[in-house]
mmCIF file of C-alpha atoms in Angstrom:
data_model
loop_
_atom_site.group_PDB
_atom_site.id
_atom_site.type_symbol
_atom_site.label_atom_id
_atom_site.label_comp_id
_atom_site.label_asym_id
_atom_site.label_seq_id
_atom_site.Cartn_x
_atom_site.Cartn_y
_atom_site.Cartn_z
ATOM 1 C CA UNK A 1 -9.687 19.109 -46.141
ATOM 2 C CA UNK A 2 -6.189 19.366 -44.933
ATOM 3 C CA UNK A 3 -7.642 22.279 -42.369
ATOM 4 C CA UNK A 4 -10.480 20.738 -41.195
ATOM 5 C CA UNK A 5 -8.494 17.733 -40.023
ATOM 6 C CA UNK A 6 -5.865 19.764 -38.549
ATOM 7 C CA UNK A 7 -8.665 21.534 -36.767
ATOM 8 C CA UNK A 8 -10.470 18.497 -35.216
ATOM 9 C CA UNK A 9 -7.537 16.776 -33.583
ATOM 10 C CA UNK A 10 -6.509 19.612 -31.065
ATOM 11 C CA UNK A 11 -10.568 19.557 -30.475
ATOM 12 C CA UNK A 12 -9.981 15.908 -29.706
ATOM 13 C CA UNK A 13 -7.362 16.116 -27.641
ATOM 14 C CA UNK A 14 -8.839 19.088 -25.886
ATOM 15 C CA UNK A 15 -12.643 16.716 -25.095
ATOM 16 C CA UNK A 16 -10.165 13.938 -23.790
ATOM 17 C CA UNK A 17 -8.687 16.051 -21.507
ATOM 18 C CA UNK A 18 -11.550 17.911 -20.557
ATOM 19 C CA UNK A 19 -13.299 14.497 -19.927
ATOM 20 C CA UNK A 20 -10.537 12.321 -17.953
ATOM 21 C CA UNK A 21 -10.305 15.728 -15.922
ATOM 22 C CA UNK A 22 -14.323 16.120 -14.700
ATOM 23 C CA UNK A 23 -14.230 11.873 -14.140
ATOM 24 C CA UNK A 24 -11.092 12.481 -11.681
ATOM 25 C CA UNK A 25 -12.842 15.663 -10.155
ATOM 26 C CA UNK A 26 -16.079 13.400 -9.966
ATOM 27 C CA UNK A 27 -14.417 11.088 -7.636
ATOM 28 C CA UNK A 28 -13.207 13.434 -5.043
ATOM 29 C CA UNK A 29 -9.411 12.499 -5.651
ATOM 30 C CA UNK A 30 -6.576 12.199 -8.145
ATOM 31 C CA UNK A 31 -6.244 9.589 -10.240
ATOM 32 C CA UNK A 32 -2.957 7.663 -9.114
ATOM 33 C CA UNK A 33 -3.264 9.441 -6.147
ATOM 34 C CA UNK A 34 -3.531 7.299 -2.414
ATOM 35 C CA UNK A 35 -6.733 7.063 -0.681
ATOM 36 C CA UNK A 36 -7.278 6.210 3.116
ATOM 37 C CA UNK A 37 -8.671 2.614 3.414
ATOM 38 C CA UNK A 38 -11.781 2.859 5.676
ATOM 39 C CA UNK A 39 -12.577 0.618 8.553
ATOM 40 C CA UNK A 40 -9.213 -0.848 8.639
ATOM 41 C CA UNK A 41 -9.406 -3.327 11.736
ATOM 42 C CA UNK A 42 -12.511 -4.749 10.035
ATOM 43 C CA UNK A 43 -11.072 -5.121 6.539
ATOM 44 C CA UNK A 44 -10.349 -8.992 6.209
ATOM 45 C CA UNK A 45 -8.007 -8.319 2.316
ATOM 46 C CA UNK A 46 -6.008 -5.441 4.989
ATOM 47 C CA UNK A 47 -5.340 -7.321 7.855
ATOM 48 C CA UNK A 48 -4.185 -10.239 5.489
ATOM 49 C CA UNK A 49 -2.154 -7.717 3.712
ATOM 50 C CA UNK A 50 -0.383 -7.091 6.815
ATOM 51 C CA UNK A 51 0.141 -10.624 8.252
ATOM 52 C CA UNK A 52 1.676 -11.314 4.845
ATOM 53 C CA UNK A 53 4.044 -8.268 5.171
ATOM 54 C CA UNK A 54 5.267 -9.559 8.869
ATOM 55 C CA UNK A 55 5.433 -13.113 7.607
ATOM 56 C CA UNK A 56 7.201 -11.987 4.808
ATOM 57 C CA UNK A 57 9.800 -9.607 7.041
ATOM 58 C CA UNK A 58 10.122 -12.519 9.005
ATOM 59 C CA UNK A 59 10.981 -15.164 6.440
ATOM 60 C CA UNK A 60 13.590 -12.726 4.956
ATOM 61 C CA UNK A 61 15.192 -12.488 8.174
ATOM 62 C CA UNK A 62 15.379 -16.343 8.696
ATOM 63 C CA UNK A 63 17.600 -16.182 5.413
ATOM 64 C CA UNK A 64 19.996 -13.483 6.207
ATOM 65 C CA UNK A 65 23.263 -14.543 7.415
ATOM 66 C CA UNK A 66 24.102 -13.598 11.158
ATOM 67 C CA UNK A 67 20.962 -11.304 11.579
ATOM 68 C CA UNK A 68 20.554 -10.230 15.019
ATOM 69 C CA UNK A 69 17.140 -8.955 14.488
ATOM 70 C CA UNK A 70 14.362 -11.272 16.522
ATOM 71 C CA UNK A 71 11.257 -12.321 14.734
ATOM 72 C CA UNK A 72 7.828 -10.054 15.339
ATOM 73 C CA UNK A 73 4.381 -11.567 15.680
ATOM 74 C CA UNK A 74 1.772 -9.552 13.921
ATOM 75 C CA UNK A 75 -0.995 -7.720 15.900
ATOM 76 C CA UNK A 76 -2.755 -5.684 13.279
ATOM 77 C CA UNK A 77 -2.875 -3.190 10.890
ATOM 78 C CA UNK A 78 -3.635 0.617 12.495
ATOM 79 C CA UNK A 79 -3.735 2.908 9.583
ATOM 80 C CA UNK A 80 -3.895 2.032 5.596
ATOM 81 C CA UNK A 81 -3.841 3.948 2.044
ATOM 82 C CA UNK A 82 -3.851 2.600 -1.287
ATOM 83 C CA UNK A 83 -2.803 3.690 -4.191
ATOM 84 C CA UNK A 84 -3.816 2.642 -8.157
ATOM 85 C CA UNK A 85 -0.350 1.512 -9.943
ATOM 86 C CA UNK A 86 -0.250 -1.342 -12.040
ATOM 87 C CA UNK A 87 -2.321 -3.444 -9.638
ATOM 88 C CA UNK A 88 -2.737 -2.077 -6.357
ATOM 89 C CA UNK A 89 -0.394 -0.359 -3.672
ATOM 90 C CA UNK A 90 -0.864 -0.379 -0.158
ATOM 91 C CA UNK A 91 0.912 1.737 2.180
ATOM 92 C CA UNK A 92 0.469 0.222 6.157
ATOM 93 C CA UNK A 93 0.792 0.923 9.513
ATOM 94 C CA UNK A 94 1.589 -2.231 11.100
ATOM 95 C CA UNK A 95 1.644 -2.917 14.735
ATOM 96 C CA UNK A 96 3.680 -6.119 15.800
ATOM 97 C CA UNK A 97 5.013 -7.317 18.977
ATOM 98 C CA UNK A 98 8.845 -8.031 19.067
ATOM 99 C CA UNK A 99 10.752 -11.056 20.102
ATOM 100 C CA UNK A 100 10.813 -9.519 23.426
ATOM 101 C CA UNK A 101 7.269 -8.962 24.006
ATOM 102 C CA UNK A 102 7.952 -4.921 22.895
ATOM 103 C CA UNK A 103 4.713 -3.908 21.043
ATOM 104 C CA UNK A 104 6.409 -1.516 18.289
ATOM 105 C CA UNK A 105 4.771 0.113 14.871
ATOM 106 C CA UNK A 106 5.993 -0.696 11.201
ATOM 107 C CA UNK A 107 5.448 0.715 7.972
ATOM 108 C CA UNK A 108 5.167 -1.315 4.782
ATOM 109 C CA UNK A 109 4.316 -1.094 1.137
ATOM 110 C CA UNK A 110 3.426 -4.111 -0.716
ATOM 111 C CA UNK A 111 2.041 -3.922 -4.236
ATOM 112 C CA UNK A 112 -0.965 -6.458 -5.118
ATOM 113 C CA UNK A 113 -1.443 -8.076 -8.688
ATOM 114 C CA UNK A 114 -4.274 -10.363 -8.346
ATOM 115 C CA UNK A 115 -4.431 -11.054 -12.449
ATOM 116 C CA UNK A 116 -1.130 -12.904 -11.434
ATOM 117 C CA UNK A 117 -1.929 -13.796 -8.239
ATOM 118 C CA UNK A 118 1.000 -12.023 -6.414
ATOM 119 C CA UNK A 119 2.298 -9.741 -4.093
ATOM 120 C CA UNK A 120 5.052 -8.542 -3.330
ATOM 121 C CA UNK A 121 6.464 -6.479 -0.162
ATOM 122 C CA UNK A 122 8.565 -3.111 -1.501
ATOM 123 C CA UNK A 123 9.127 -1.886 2.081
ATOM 124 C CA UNK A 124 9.272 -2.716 5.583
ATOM 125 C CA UNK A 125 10.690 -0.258 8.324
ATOM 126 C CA UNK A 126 10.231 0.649 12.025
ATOM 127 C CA UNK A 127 7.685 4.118 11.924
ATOM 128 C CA UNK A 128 9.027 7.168 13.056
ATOM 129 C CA UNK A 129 6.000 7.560 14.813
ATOM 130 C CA UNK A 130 6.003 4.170 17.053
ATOM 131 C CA UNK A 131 4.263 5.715 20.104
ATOM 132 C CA UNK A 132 1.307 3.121 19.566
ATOM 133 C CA UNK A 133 -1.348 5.012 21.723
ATOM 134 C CA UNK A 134 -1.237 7.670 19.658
ATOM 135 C CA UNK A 135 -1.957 5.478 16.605
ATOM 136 C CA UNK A 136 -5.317 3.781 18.287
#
């Protein structure tokens, strides 16, 4: 008794693995891994995503004490990925126009929790690739 048991949980473990390993190879990609967003000027939840993200920039800039930094007006979102982590990650290329009228390129990550109806921007940076012809 005592073998047979000891014999049918490595099996176990071994069909688990086996199975959550064909199911990732199934899909084409890793699970947990990022995966390019398709038709990202047409995605509506995207675009949104990266309004929020300037809005968001913006309001945090409002509420830092002697910032020099101007506010940017969002233009849209060039480039996306997402990524499955507890809720939803997005990683964006943003382009925005600058106080000045400078069109420049951002990249942000915001994380999306829609069971709790949140979000929540992680990251927002000037790209090191902000030649914005290249991008379109």
């Amino acid at each position: 008794m005592a073998k047979t048991s000891s014999l049918l949980l490595p099996l176990f473990l071994l069909f688990i693995l086996a199975l959550f390993s064909t199911r990732a190879a199934a899909i084409g990609r890793m699970v947990g891994g990022r995966t390019k967003v398709k038709d990202v000027k047409t995605n509506k939840e995207v675009q949104d995503l990266g309004k929020y993200c300037v809005e968001e920039y913006n309001r945090k800039q409002q509420y830092t004490a002697r910032s020099s930094r101007k506010l940017l007006m969002f233009s849209q979102v060039v480039e996306a990925e997402k990524q499955v982590v507890s809720g939803m990650k997005y990683y964006l290329k943003i382009s925005a126009t600058t106080y000045g009228g400078v069109p420049k390129v951002f990249d942000a990550v915001v994380v999306v929790k829609p069971w709790l109806d949140s979000k929540e921007l992680l990251n927002f940076a000037p790209s090191p690739s902000t030649n914005i012809k290249q991008i379109w």
